[in-house]
């Protein structure tokens, strides 16, 4: 048996818990069934309760446990012991993915069994198989994201940083599932149109959850590789952005925008979004960047790529999408009707290069703080300056009637695409110069 | 230990070549190079902030250096860290244990995680617990152990897979004298079984009990790496002997000078330190001759420089040389 799984079984699934959990669930379901309305099948009363407990156990509790899996080890000083083991990254990943969440899986599994058993009593019971699959796959996706965020937090030596990241993933997945759902039980029978083809709604949700589960497990594995010093090339993070864009673009079929343009705009936004997630979630330190430059200077380009932080890969992918945007949107008026997020997508279509340069500026600002001799609260300082640059200063200038000047700070509303790009290029260049200056100060003079 | 390891018996157990590690504005390790001999116990000493812990973490594959190469038992630590972990054990200065697990579970988990075959895990647990005096503690939770026993358990986790090289960062910190003595005995036993040890500690007297080599680093640079005198290859040829007289004699230096195998290192009227190249029989003959010449010899014995003196002499020379 996987040693990491066995260790977690020892810790998390003692005989007391193995007995207590089904006993408590039996009591709850018994009470609910006994209090069913007269004439109502008790199974119909128990079914939604079991469903809610399963989702809460697997999505919330399980994700919380996965997000704590590594940061708790760091806190109790056992993480180095784990990193010293001879287990490979995949063994360590699945051992933790299943092991850390084994008790929520135990409780959730019992509830899902009850869901399956009581499904014939509800009139959408024929869909329960897809639903159970979607819940299981969604849980794996979230647990993978939780473990990955926990590993990133460990790299940053922040014992509590994994949980907010994982909870963010919970919100993201729930939002994704909500976006393809239709309210009401009848909605479950309404098919989904994706790239012009109709799919069974629950089957589509389950398939989507399965795809995200694969990405979640891959993300956790890749993060584990980095922690265990097993080097990998940085392709997975931008590939995930491209996947999200391609998935979302399928829904644009038949709309004004169309899948092609939606893919370009969505890809730009997704890769930029992931750039910011990586910027604030991953560790960008003087030492990590110094390693990259040292490897590059020695002509070890593969090693340099392997040592890269996560954010440059998605920033580069965003630049590729930005380069494609003028071609994709060449014949499109910016007064497009029927867009879901008109402002964001208009900006993506109107000033893609400026958006990428703004992200590059923000990365450089974070680097400037991270390259300090004693970096403290790097992310908080960066957020403060971004709020000043993107909100406070333009707002103040606008309030005193200097809207034209405000456009030179945040140009998206007032300047055309090329001029917005020039403004952002100047800002990004200045921030990069400052970051480079501080980096050079940190480089020890000895060869 | 696995006899099929590629490294030959006489080859060094660890090789470090031009290792550099940097923090912003400071170089924690600066082109450090050395080799650790098989079967040796190397005392890693240096002032606080010298880079000892960084060096051990790089050797253990827990920190990525800016430049340089590290191999343990012939395995490139930077290229194959997981494989290297099978060959080494590491006890950090702030180690952790799974307090809710029993001693048996802790050891069994460590054995499995280090690749000990499932059929051998039980035997490895029993053997390690016996070696560390934990055999009667196997059913106890780790969290219920005293500090000394926790230290032993942590060492047990580090050695259960029979590593060829054991890295220890301040292993005796916080232990009482009795536990320290037991620890020293354990390290001697491990060395006797063929394991090589690299031990960082501030307690030089404790290191002196079992160390065979001394590796001194200061400001991230290797100051000295040498065998301690009692292990030096020339031991039989030249030993340091201290002569003490009960009554002063102004001609002491002259009487010693010129005798076969004797080089006077220091001499006063009532004591002298000489380098003596000869057997113990020759030493007895010399003593007999000196007594026969009327010198009131109170003692004539080997003068061993302990690790503390050796370290101070080394860093003293390094200090004279300037930064």
XYZ file of C-alpha atoms in Angstrom:
770
model
C 0.000 0.000 0.000
C 1.122 3.545 -0.669
C 2.917 4.564 2.566
C 1.425 8.033 2.529
C -2.069 6.603 2.188
C -1.373 4.107 4.964
C -0.098 6.836 7.274
C -3.247 8.841 6.671
C -5.407 5.789 7.247
C -3.708 5.316 10.614
C -4.264 8.954 11.502
C -7.658 9.675 9.970
C -9.621 6.466 9.938
C -9.323 4.863 13.319
C -11.905 2.324 14.496
C -13.798 4.987 16.432
C -14.346 7.123 13.341
C -15.158 4.095 11.226
C -18.007 3.226 13.558
C -19.134 6.699 14.593
C -19.587 8.141 11.097
C -22.125 5.582 9.796
C -23.874 5.563 13.163
C -24.407 9.324 13.093
C -25.477 9.267 9.431
C -27.906 6.431 10.157
C -29.378 8.488 12.956
C -29.749 11.586 10.745
C -31.304 9.699 7.832
C -33.523 7.756 10.210
C -34.827 10.965 11.740
C -35.423 12.549 8.335
C -37.157 9.430 7.024
C -39.297 9.104 10.118
C -40.413 12.729 9.775
C -41.359 12.438 6.091
C -44.769 13.831 5.176
C -47.609 11.303 5.361
C -47.858 9.545 2.032
C -44.362 10.669 0.982
C -41.832 7.949 0.252
C -39.221 8.188 3.037
C -36.536 7.718 0.430
C -37.621 10.921 -1.329
C -37.161 12.776 1.963
C -33.754 11.269 2.675
C -32.391 11.706 -0.870
C -31.744 15.495 -0.832
C -30.341 15.381 2.694
C -27.847 12.695 1.687
C -26.980 14.713 -1.420
C -26.312 17.885 0.560
C -24.179 16.066 3.153
C -22.202 14.326 0.390
C -21.520 17.608 -1.406
C -20.635 19.415 1.814
C -18.376 16.579 2.918
C -16.556 16.157 -0.367
C -16.532 19.699 -1.775
C -16.016 21.754 1.364
C -14.569 19.494 4.052
C -12.508 17.384 1.667
C -11.075 20.435 -0.095
C -10.228 21.990 3.239
C -8.391 18.814 4.255
C -6.526 18.640 0.944
C -5.544 22.287 1.272
C -4.228 21.596 4.762
C -2.352 18.437 3.753
C 1.015 20.057 3.214
C 0.748 23.288 5.188
C -0.013 21.247 8.298
C 3.123 19.205 7.623
C 5.131 22.408 7.307
C 3.667 23.675 10.564
C 4.484 20.457 12.420
C 7.953 20.323 10.817
C 7.401 16.960 9.181
C 7.419 18.210 5.597
C 11.190 17.890 5.239
C 10.851 14.295 6.386
C 8.344 13.721 3.603
C 10.487 15.473 1.024
C 13.365 13.213 2.054
C 11.439 10.061 1.320
C 12.203 8.001 -1.750
C 8.574 8.162 -2.907
C 8.140 9.567 -6.384
C 5.982 12.633 -7.001
C 3.023 10.661 -8.337
C 3.001 8.229 -5.392
C 3.230 11.138 -3.001
C 0.490 13.020 -4.872
C -2.130 10.315 -4.953
C -1.192 9.135 -1.463
C -1.922 12.595 -0.141
C -4.856 13.262 -2.463
C -6.688 10.206 -1.202
C -5.103 9.941 2.223
C -5.599 13.483 3.466
C -9.241 13.391 2.407
C -9.980 9.820 3.388
C -12.466 10.627 6.130
C -14.511 13.082 4.014
C -14.470 10.399 1.291
C -15.683 7.860 3.848
C -18.576 10.085 4.945
C -19.280 11.323 1.401
C -19.120 7.797 0.025
C -21.658 6.560 2.531
C -23.947 9.464 1.620
C -23.529 8.848 -2.112
C -24.495 5.215 -1.532
C -27.658 6.467 0.137
C -28.211 8.862 -2.793
C -27.969 5.945 -5.222
C -30.270 3.810 -3.092
C -32.960 6.473 -2.726
C -32.724 7.796 -6.320
C -35.639 5.697 -7.675
C -37.969 7.604 -5.363
C -37.259 10.973 -7.020
C -38.434 11.624 -10.533
C -35.036 12.688 -11.842
C -33.479 9.582 -10.371
C -32.445 8.327 -13.806
C -29.862 11.116 -13.827
C -28.413 10.181 -10.429
C -25.595 8.113 -11.937
C -24.291 11.144 -13.837
C -24.799 13.267 -10.743
C -22.791 10.932 -8.533
C -20.043 10.823 -11.156
C -20.067 14.631 -11.360
C -19.813 14.940 -7.577
C -16.953 12.425 -7.351
C -15.071 14.034 -10.252
C -15.753 17.538 -8.930
C -14.390 16.472 -5.558
C -11.215 15.107 -7.153
C -10.808 18.365 -9.087
C -11.199 20.432 -5.950
C -8.977 18.206 -3.851
C -6.304 18.372 -6.543
C -6.565 22.162 -6.613
C -6.500 22.211 -2.811
C -3.378 20.069 -2.645
C -1.686 22.144 -5.349
C -2.457 25.371 -3.491
C -1.154 23.770 -0.302
C 2.093 22.886 -2.065
C 2.429 26.400 -3.442
C 1.852 27.761 0.052
C 4.584 25.465 1.350
C 6.976 26.903 -1.231
C 6.144 30.336 0.098
C 6.564 29.117 3.687
C 3.090 30.356 4.458
C 1.309 27.890 6.653
C -2.166 29.316 6.146
C -2.077 30.332 2.496
C -3.340 27.082 1.033
C -6.839 27.256 2.393
C -7.994 30.543 0.855
C -6.642 29.374 -2.493
C -8.502 26.098 -2.225
C -11.680 27.815 -1.152
C -11.319 30.049 -4.187
C -11.227 26.899 -6.297
C -14.429 25.680 -4.607
C -16.146 28.920 -5.573
C -14.743 28.687 -9.115
C -15.972 25.131 -9.660
C -19.383 25.852 -8.169
C -19.607 28.861 -10.479
C -18.614 26.731 -13.475
C -21.228 24.123 -12.607
C -23.814 26.826 -12.001
C -23.054 28.429 -15.366
C -24.072 25.253 -17.200
C -27.013 24.434 -14.962
C -30.638 25.416 -15.357
C -32.704 26.103 -12.246
C -35.315 23.571 -11.247
C -35.529 19.827 -11.602
C -36.887 20.127 -15.159
C -33.753 22.011 -16.068
C -31.804 18.798 -15.686
C -33.483 17.524 -18.829
C -32.634 20.603 -20.919
C -29.688 19.726 -23.168
C -26.483 21.765 -23.311
C -25.372 23.245 -26.637
C -21.595 23.116 -26.970
C -19.798 23.823 -30.238
C -23.169 23.500 -31.953
C -23.949 20.035 -30.629
C -26.518 19.083 -28.025
C -25.438 17.087 -24.966
C -27.343 15.605 -22.059
C -26.979 18.222 -19.327
C -25.957 15.958 -16.453
C -23.698 13.957 -18.733
C -22.047 17.176 -19.856
C -21.606 18.376 -16.288
C -20.105 15.013 -15.291
C -17.764 15.035 -18.307
C -16.691 18.589 -17.527
C -16.063 17.625 -13.913
C -14.015 14.634 -15.070
C -11.889 16.866 -17.283
C -11.334 19.294 -14.419
C -10.538 16.318 -12.148
C -7.756 15.321 -14.531
C -6.448 18.895 -14.509
C -6.695 19.030 -10.706
C -4.701 15.824 -10.317
C -2.171 17.020 -12.902
C -1.841 20.354 -11.113
C -1.220 18.626 -7.781
C 1.300 16.282 -9.404
C 3.201 19.121 -11.054
C 3.265 21.135 -7.829
C 4.521 18.028 -6.016
C 7.260 17.593 -8.620
C 8.550 21.073 -7.871
C 8.518 20.483 -4.114
C 10.379 17.188 -4.516
C 12.996 18.782 -6.797
C 11.813 16.743 -9.770
C 12.174 19.254 -12.570
C 9.510 19.760 -15.232
C 9.066 22.107 -18.169
C 6.424 24.817 -17.674
C 3.758 23.736 -20.145
C 0.881 22.610 -17.913
C -0.156 25.968 -16.483
C -0.656 27.741 -19.851
C -2.178 24.535 -21.259
C -4.807 24.715 -18.530
C -5.589 28.288 -19.567
C -5.962 27.201 -23.178
C -8.222 24.336 -22.094
C -10.459 26.685 -20.092
C -10.676 29.052 -23.076
C -11.531 26.205 -25.437
C -14.149 24.844 -23.030
C -15.777 28.238 -22.555
C -15.648 29.071 -26.274
C -17.917 26.096 -26.984
C -20.811 28.000 -25.459
C -20.330 30.943 -27.834
C -21.506 28.921 -30.813
C -24.385 30.621 -32.498
C -23.797 33.879 -30.652
C -22.534 37.095 -32.170
C -19.018 36.569 -30.948
C -18.623 32.987 -32.215
C -16.322 30.263 -30.870
C -13.162 31.471 -32.656
C -13.243 34.990 -31.296
C -14.479 33.715 -27.929
C -11.467 31.394 -27.811
C -9.056 34.254 -28.478
C -10.704 36.639 -26.004
C -11.271 33.849 -23.467
C -7.731 32.559 -23.899
C -6.334 36.027 -23.325
C -8.454 36.521 -20.224
C -7.863 33.000 -18.886
C -4.085 33.127 -19.293
C -3.992 36.623 -17.801
C -6.136 35.425 -14.909
C -3.852 32.449 -14.351
C -0.863 34.797 -14.517
C -2.261 36.716 -11.565
C -3.172 33.489 -9.723
C 0.411 32.271 -10.168
C 1.875 35.672 -9.355
C 0.168 35.773 -5.981
C 0.003 32.030 -5.329
C 3.447 30.848 -6.354
C 6.750 31.841 -4.794
C 8.686 34.397 -6.808
C 11.888 35.012 -4.906
C 15.278 36.499 -5.538
C 16.821 33.043 -5.289
C 14.428 31.417 -7.752
C 14.926 34.172 -10.350
C 18.680 34.182 -9.748
C 18.708 30.463 -10.507
C 16.945 31.082 -13.812
C 19.459 33.728 -14.888
C 22.416 31.658 -13.723
C 21.245 28.641 -15.726
C 20.564 30.831 -18.765
C 23.963 32.497 -18.497
C 25.549 29.055 -18.496
C 23.619 28.167 -21.641
C 21.498 25.620 -19.742
C 18.252 26.748 -21.349
C 16.210 23.700 -20.439
C 17.290 24.000 -16.811
C 16.452 27.708 -16.905
C 12.924 26.911 -18.138
C 12.552 24.246 -15.471
C 13.430 26.743 -12.751
C 10.975 29.393 -14.009
C 8.198 30.532 -11.687
C 4.718 29.764 -13.003
C 3.615 33.215 -14.115
C 5.978 33.880 -17.061
C 4.544 30.895 -18.981
C 0.969 32.176 -18.876
C 2.111 35.740 -19.488
C 3.806 34.519 -22.648
C 0.668 32.605 -23.653
C -1.374 35.769 -23.059
C 0.996 37.659 -25.337
C 0.349 35.066 -28.063
C -3.418 35.500 -27.659
C -2.954 39.279 -27.694
C -1.030 38.990 -30.941
C -3.886 36.956 -32.436
C -6.607 39.315 -31.196
C -6.254 42.051 -33.878
C -6.761 39.422 -36.583
C -9.667 37.774 -34.791
C -11.458 41.050 -34.135
C -10.448 42.923 -37.308
C -13.982 43.026 -38.690
C -15.874 43.386 -35.413
C -17.463 46.540 -34.156
C -16.925 47.108 -30.466
C -20.625 47.695 -30.003
C -21.227 43.955 -29.987
C -24.571 43.012 -28.580
C -25.169 39.934 -26.552
C -21.812 39.572 -24.848
C -21.959 38.291 -21.298
C -19.240 40.564 -19.923
C -19.182 43.402 -22.441
C -16.575 45.570 -20.725
C -14.013 42.849 -20.094
C -14.380 41.279 -23.505
C -14.375 44.647 -25.204
C -11.131 45.525 -23.479
C -9.712 42.138 -24.465
C -10.662 42.788 -28.086
C -9.865 46.506 -28.094
C -6.550 46.713 -26.259
C -5.131 43.191 -25.872
C -1.512 44.273 -25.943
C -2.147 46.903 -23.288
C -3.740 44.239 -21.078
C -0.698 41.994 -21.387
C 1.640 44.902 -20.708
C -0.400 45.802 -17.645
C 0.021 42.244 -16.364
C 3.760 42.460 -17.106
C 3.898 45.721 -15.153
C 2.159 44.079 -12.198
C 4.559 41.120 -12.322
C 7.494 43.530 -12.310
C 6.047 45.388 -9.327
C 5.775 42.145 -7.386
C 9.334 41.233 -8.383
C 10.530 44.605 -7.134
C 9.189 43.821 -3.668
C 10.233 40.152 -3.807
C 13.846 41.051 -4.623
C 14.244 43.034 -1.431
C 17.038 41.850 0.880
C 14.397 41.030 3.490
C 11.166 40.537 1.586
C 8.113 40.835 3.806
C 4.465 40.895 2.804
C 5.382 41.001 -0.857
C 1.872 40.261 -2.094
C 0.215 42.767 0.235
C 2.600 45.519 -0.848
C 1.984 44.670 -4.490
C -1.792 44.730 -4.073
C -1.547 48.106 -2.360
C 0.357 49.613 -5.298
C -1.956 48.013 -7.849
C -4.981 49.486 -6.081
C -3.280 52.878 -6.105
C -2.374 52.655 -9.793
C -5.567 51.137 -11.125
C -8.193 52.645 -8.870
C -7.212 55.387 -6.426
C -5.070 57.620 -8.654
C -7.311 57.424 -11.772
C -10.336 57.928 -9.536
C -8.863 60.992 -7.866
C -7.765 62.480 -11.183
C -11.191 61.860 -12.632
C -12.854 63.424 -9.601
C -10.916 66.675 -10.027
C -11.724 66.850 -13.718
C -8.422 65.526 -15.041
C -9.876 62.550 -16.870
C -7.439 62.945 -19.743
C -4.540 62.680 -17.316
C -6.203 59.696 -15.623
C -6.078 57.998 -19.020
C -2.303 58.055 -18.866
C -2.468 55.989 -15.672
C -5.305 53.624 -16.599
C -5.840 54.026 -20.327
C -8.532 51.523 -21.215
C -11.520 53.873 -21.100
C -10.009 56.938 -22.706
C -7.300 55.938 -25.175
C -7.381 53.807 -28.280
C -5.603 50.442 -28.385
C -2.166 51.530 -29.660
C -1.925 54.513 -27.340
C -3.127 52.420 -24.393
C -0.372 49.937 -25.236
C 2.244 52.708 -25.288
C 1.120 53.978 -21.882
C 1.248 50.498 -20.415
C 4.608 49.778 -22.087
C 6.077 52.847 -20.382
C 4.678 51.752 -17.015
C 5.836 48.166 -17.490
C 9.287 49.340 -18.579
C 9.640 51.542 -15.527
C 8.543 48.754 -13.189
C 10.884 46.292 -14.902
C 13.784 48.736 -14.580
C 13.117 49.080 -10.851
C 12.896 45.311 -10.399
C 16.118 44.810 -12.362
C 17.868 47.493 -10.317
C 16.907 45.794 -7.071
C 17.831 42.384 -8.453
C 21.311 43.581 -9.397
C 21.748 44.983 -5.901
C 20.999 41.543 -4.495
C 23.530 39.740 -6.663
C 26.628 39.072 -4.652
C 29.710 40.700 -6.167
C 31.814 37.539 -6.000
C 31.707 35.510 -9.226
C 23.624 -1.664 3.098
C 23.182 -2.667 -0.484
C 26.454 -4.108 -1.751
C 25.406 -3.412 -5.331
C 25.733 0.335 -5.028
C 27.902 1.599 -7.848
C 30.296 3.399 -5.589
C 33.343 1.403 -4.745
C 34.285 0.780 -1.149
C 37.280 3.088 -1.316
C 35.542 5.919 -3.138
C 34.327 8.906 -1.135
C 30.770 8.620 0.104
C 30.013 12.231 -0.796
C 31.569 14.679 -3.205
C 30.817 18.370 -3.245
C 32.223 20.445 -6.057
C 32.203 24.253 -6.210
C 28.925 24.513 -4.345
C 27.474 28.010 -4.113
C 24.237 29.137 -2.527
C 23.004 32.691 -2.418
C 20.528 34.755 -0.489
C 19.818 38.349 -1.558
C 23.052 40.234 -1.034
C 24.920 37.414 0.658
C 26.502 34.165 -0.365
C 25.698 31.443 2.130
C 28.072 29.013 0.437
C 30.893 30.140 -1.792
C 32.439 27.552 -4.113
C 32.702 24.935 -1.387
C 34.411 21.697 -2.455
C 35.257 18.644 -0.389
C 34.946 14.889 -0.226
C 33.783 12.779 2.675
C 35.616 9.529 3.204
C 33.641 6.339 3.633
C 33.324 5.202 7.205
C 34.302 8.586 8.585
C 32.533 10.775 11.090
C 33.034 14.349 10.000
C 32.399 17.169 12.425
C 30.940 20.127 10.538
C 31.843 23.153 12.598
C 31.726 26.880 12.205
C 30.190 29.941 13.810
C 26.493 30.743 13.625
C 25.505 31.750 10.105
C 28.549 30.085 8.581
C 26.371 28.074 6.200
C 26.361 24.688 7.971
C 22.606 24.090 7.768
C 22.459 25.333 4.165
C 25.266 22.932 3.271
C 23.478 20.000 4.908
C 20.185 20.872 3.191
C 21.917 21.040 -0.179
C 23.561 17.668 0.472
C 20.175 16.221 1.406
C 18.596 17.543 -1.793
C 16.265 19.838 0.110
C 17.714 23.088 -1.231
C 18.803 23.857 -4.777
C 22.228 25.520 -4.959
C 23.028 28.339 -7.304
C 25.942 26.406 -8.754
C 27.997 23.332 -8.137
C 27.600 19.587 -8.029
C 26.832 17.132 -5.240
C 26.966 13.366 -5.314
C 26.171 10.898 -2.577
C 27.271 7.296 -3.039
C 27.732 8.018 -6.714
C 24.241 9.464 -7.188
C 23.916 13.039 -8.452
C 21.765 14.671 -5.772
C 20.623 17.514 -8.018
C 19.661 15.259 -10.912
C 18.238 12.305 -8.989
C 17.200 13.559 -5.560
C 14.729 10.715 -4.964
C 17.369 8.098 -5.693
C 19.869 9.935 -3.504
C 17.397 9.815 -0.627
C 17.636 6.045 -0.606
C 21.356 6.403 0.076
C 21.243 9.066 2.774
C 19.488 9.916 5.987
C 18.999 13.403 7.351
C 18.039 14.714 10.750
C 17.291 18.426 10.670
C 17.814 20.713 13.626
C 14.049 21.257 13.972
C 12.776 17.819 13.159
C 9.143 16.845 13.499
C 7.409 13.611 14.348
C 3.871 12.401 13.820
C 2.833 12.636 17.442
C -0.417 10.722 16.966
C 1.352 7.695 15.482
C 2.935 5.053 17.666
C 6.678 4.503 17.594
C 6.075 1.327 15.590
C 3.945 3.193 13.029
C 6.471 6.027 12.740
C 9.272 3.595 12.001
C 7.148 1.469 9.660
C 6.057 4.529 7.701
C 9.657 5.759 7.393
C 10.807 2.328 6.215
C 8.107 2.102 3.545
C 8.614 5.690 2.428
C 12.325 4.992 1.992
C 11.671 2.011 -0.200
C 12.289 -0.845 2.250
C 10.458 -3.870 0.768
C 7.157 -4.655 2.500
C 8.425 -8.077 3.574
C 11.383 -6.471 5.385
C 9.585 -3.599 7.083
C 8.736 -5.446 10.276
C 12.288 -6.691 10.722
C 13.661 -3.216 9.998
C 11.351 -1.722 12.635
C 12.385 -4.273 15.267
C 16.071 -3.926 14.451
C 16.035 -0.132 14.513
C 13.976 0.051 17.690
C 16.345 -2.378 19.382
C 19.411 -0.480 18.256
C 17.993 2.784 19.622
C 16.661 1.383 22.869
C 13.069 1.903 21.783
C 12.009 -1.743 21.684
C 9.795 -1.414 24.744
C 8.291 1.841 23.450
C 6.917 0.539 20.180
C 3.232 0.753 21.189
C 3.576 4.257 22.657
C 2.503 7.372 20.728
C 5.463 9.480 19.632
C 3.900 12.480 21.318
C 4.196 10.768 24.706
C 7.982 10.322 24.507
C 10.561 12.425 26.332
C 12.798 14.732 24.300
C 15.675 12.276 24.363
C 13.493 9.428 23.159
C 11.933 11.613 20.469
C 15.438 12.401 19.279
C 16.206 8.699 19.105
C 12.999 8.027 17.207
C 13.825 10.782 14.727
C 17.270 9.255 14.215
C 15.592 5.879 13.830
C 13.437 7.246 11.031
C 16.557 8.615 9.357
C 18.534 5.356 9.506
C 15.875 2.660 9.162
C 16.630 2.131 5.478
C 20.322 1.656 6.139
C 21.666 4.794 4.486
C 25.310 4.996 3.556
C 25.561 8.605 4.666
C 23.820 10.125 7.659
C 23.554 13.916 7.909
C 22.787 15.343 11.337
C 22.165 18.976 12.156
C 22.677 19.716 15.847
C 21.608 16.239 16.918
C 22.413 16.745 20.598
C 20.679 20.094 21.031
C 18.503 20.072 24.126
C 19.584 16.632 25.309
C 20.751 15.960 28.857
C 24.331 14.662 29.402
C 23.212 11.058 29.707
C 21.275 11.221 26.442
C 24.238 12.894 24.739
C 26.520 10.134 25.896
C 24.112 7.529 24.573
C 23.928 9.419 21.274
C 27.721 9.413 20.976
C 27.698 5.672 21.559
C 25.097 5.233 18.844
C 27.145 7.228 16.357
C 30.229 5.122 17.116
C 28.144 2.003 16.559
C 26.807 3.287 13.256
C 30.303 4.125 12.128
C 31.428 0.678 13.172
C 28.756 -0.758 10.911
C 30.151 1.147 7.949
C 27.922 4.195 7.914
C 29.486 7.594 7.263
C 28.288 10.551 9.277
C 28.415 14.304 8.803
C 27.483 15.977 12.069
C 26.951 19.663 12.625
C 27.079 20.753 16.233
C 28.071 23.606 18.464
C 29.018 21.208 21.232
C 32.582 20.430 20.210
C 33.305 18.323 23.289
C 30.533 15.981 22.235
C 31.794 15.821 18.626
C 35.255 15.082 19.961
C 34.019 11.751 21.292
C 33.406 10.250 17.901
C 34.635 12.473 15.068
C 37.407 11.361 12.771
C 37.488 14.403 10.515
C 36.818 18.087 10.895
C 35.274 20.318 8.250
C 35.340 23.984 9.136
C 33.320 26.568 7.241
C 33.184 30.237 7.901
C 31.278 32.925 5.998
C 30.217 30.286 3.513
C 33.779 29.279 2.665
C 35.608 26.097 3.448
C 38.356 26.967 5.916
C 39.739 23.528 6.558
C 38.891 19.892 6.018
C 41.254 17.366 7.506
C 41.519 14.194 9.457
C 41.856 14.725 13.166
C 45.284 13.868 14.558
C 44.414 10.504 16.014
C 43.267 9.439 12.596
C 46.053 10.986 10.576
C 47.901 8.615 8.269
C 51.233 9.553 9.800
C 50.097 8.698 13.288
C 52.543 5.871 13.777
C 55.414 7.911 12.392
C 54.937 11.112 14.382
C 53.071 11.500 17.623
C 52.983 14.531 19.840
C 54.337 13.759 23.304
C 54.290 16.066 26.285
C 57.042 15.777 28.897
C 56.576 17.289 32.354
C 59.302 17.516 34.990
C 58.814 17.452 38.734
C 61.898 19.709 39.076
C 62.862 22.370 36.494
C 65.913 21.804 34.336
C 67.311 24.599 32.187
C 68.955 22.129 29.818
C 65.734 20.306 28.968
C 65.516 21.566 25.374
C 69.150 20.778 24.732
C 68.826 17.273 26.182
C 65.875 16.520 23.894
C 67.311 18.050 20.747
C 69.261 15.785 18.523
C 67.819 12.551 19.815
C 66.684 10.133 17.166
C 63.066 10.630 16.102
C 62.546 13.678 18.312
C 61.632 17.159 17.079
C 61.151 19.750 19.789
C 57.986 21.759 19.209
C 57.905 23.716 22.461
C 60.267 23.589 25.421
C 60.593 25.335 28.774
C 62.436 24.470 31.972
C 59.753 22.206 33.350
C 57.860 20.953 30.264
C 58.301 20.259 26.598
C 56.193 19.232 23.618
C 57.899 17.067 21.049
C 56.996 15.292 17.844
C 58.183 11.737 18.254
C 58.587 9.380 15.321
C 58.891 5.986 16.832
C 57.109 3.015 18.327
C 55.899 2.738 21.900
C 58.982 0.610 22.666
C 61.204 3.445 21.387
C 59.174 5.850 23.505
C 59.837 3.699 26.582
C 63.550 3.646 25.742
C 63.612 7.427 25.433
C 61.886 7.815 28.794
C 64.351 5.423 30.360
C 67.264 7.384 28.915
C 65.936 10.710 30.181
C 65.367 9.318 33.671
C 68.811 7.739 33.531
C 70.295 11.185 32.807
C 68.805 12.442 36.069
C 65.730 14.273 34.788
C 62.842 14.182 37.316
C 60.189 13.067 34.830
C 56.679 13.448 36.255
C 54.841 12.443 33.087
C 55.654 11.562 29.493
C 52.499 10.917 27.510
C 50.772 11.528 24.224
C 49.425 15.079 23.876
C 46.206 14.868 21.894
C 44.724 18.038 20.563
C 41.004 17.917 21.121
C 38.489 19.153 18.579
C 37.909 22.360 20.459
C 41.622 23.238 20.381
C 41.883 22.145 16.789
C 38.909 24.274 15.750
C 40.194 27.336 17.580
C 43.624 26.878 16.015
C 42.046 26.587 12.573
C 39.762 29.588 12.856
C 42.606 31.502 14.496
C 44.774 30.925 11.434
C 41.865 31.782 9.167
C 41.336 34.998 11.110
C 45.012 35.916 10.787
C 44.792 35.399 7.077
C 42.061 37.976 6.872
C 38.805 37.676 5.031
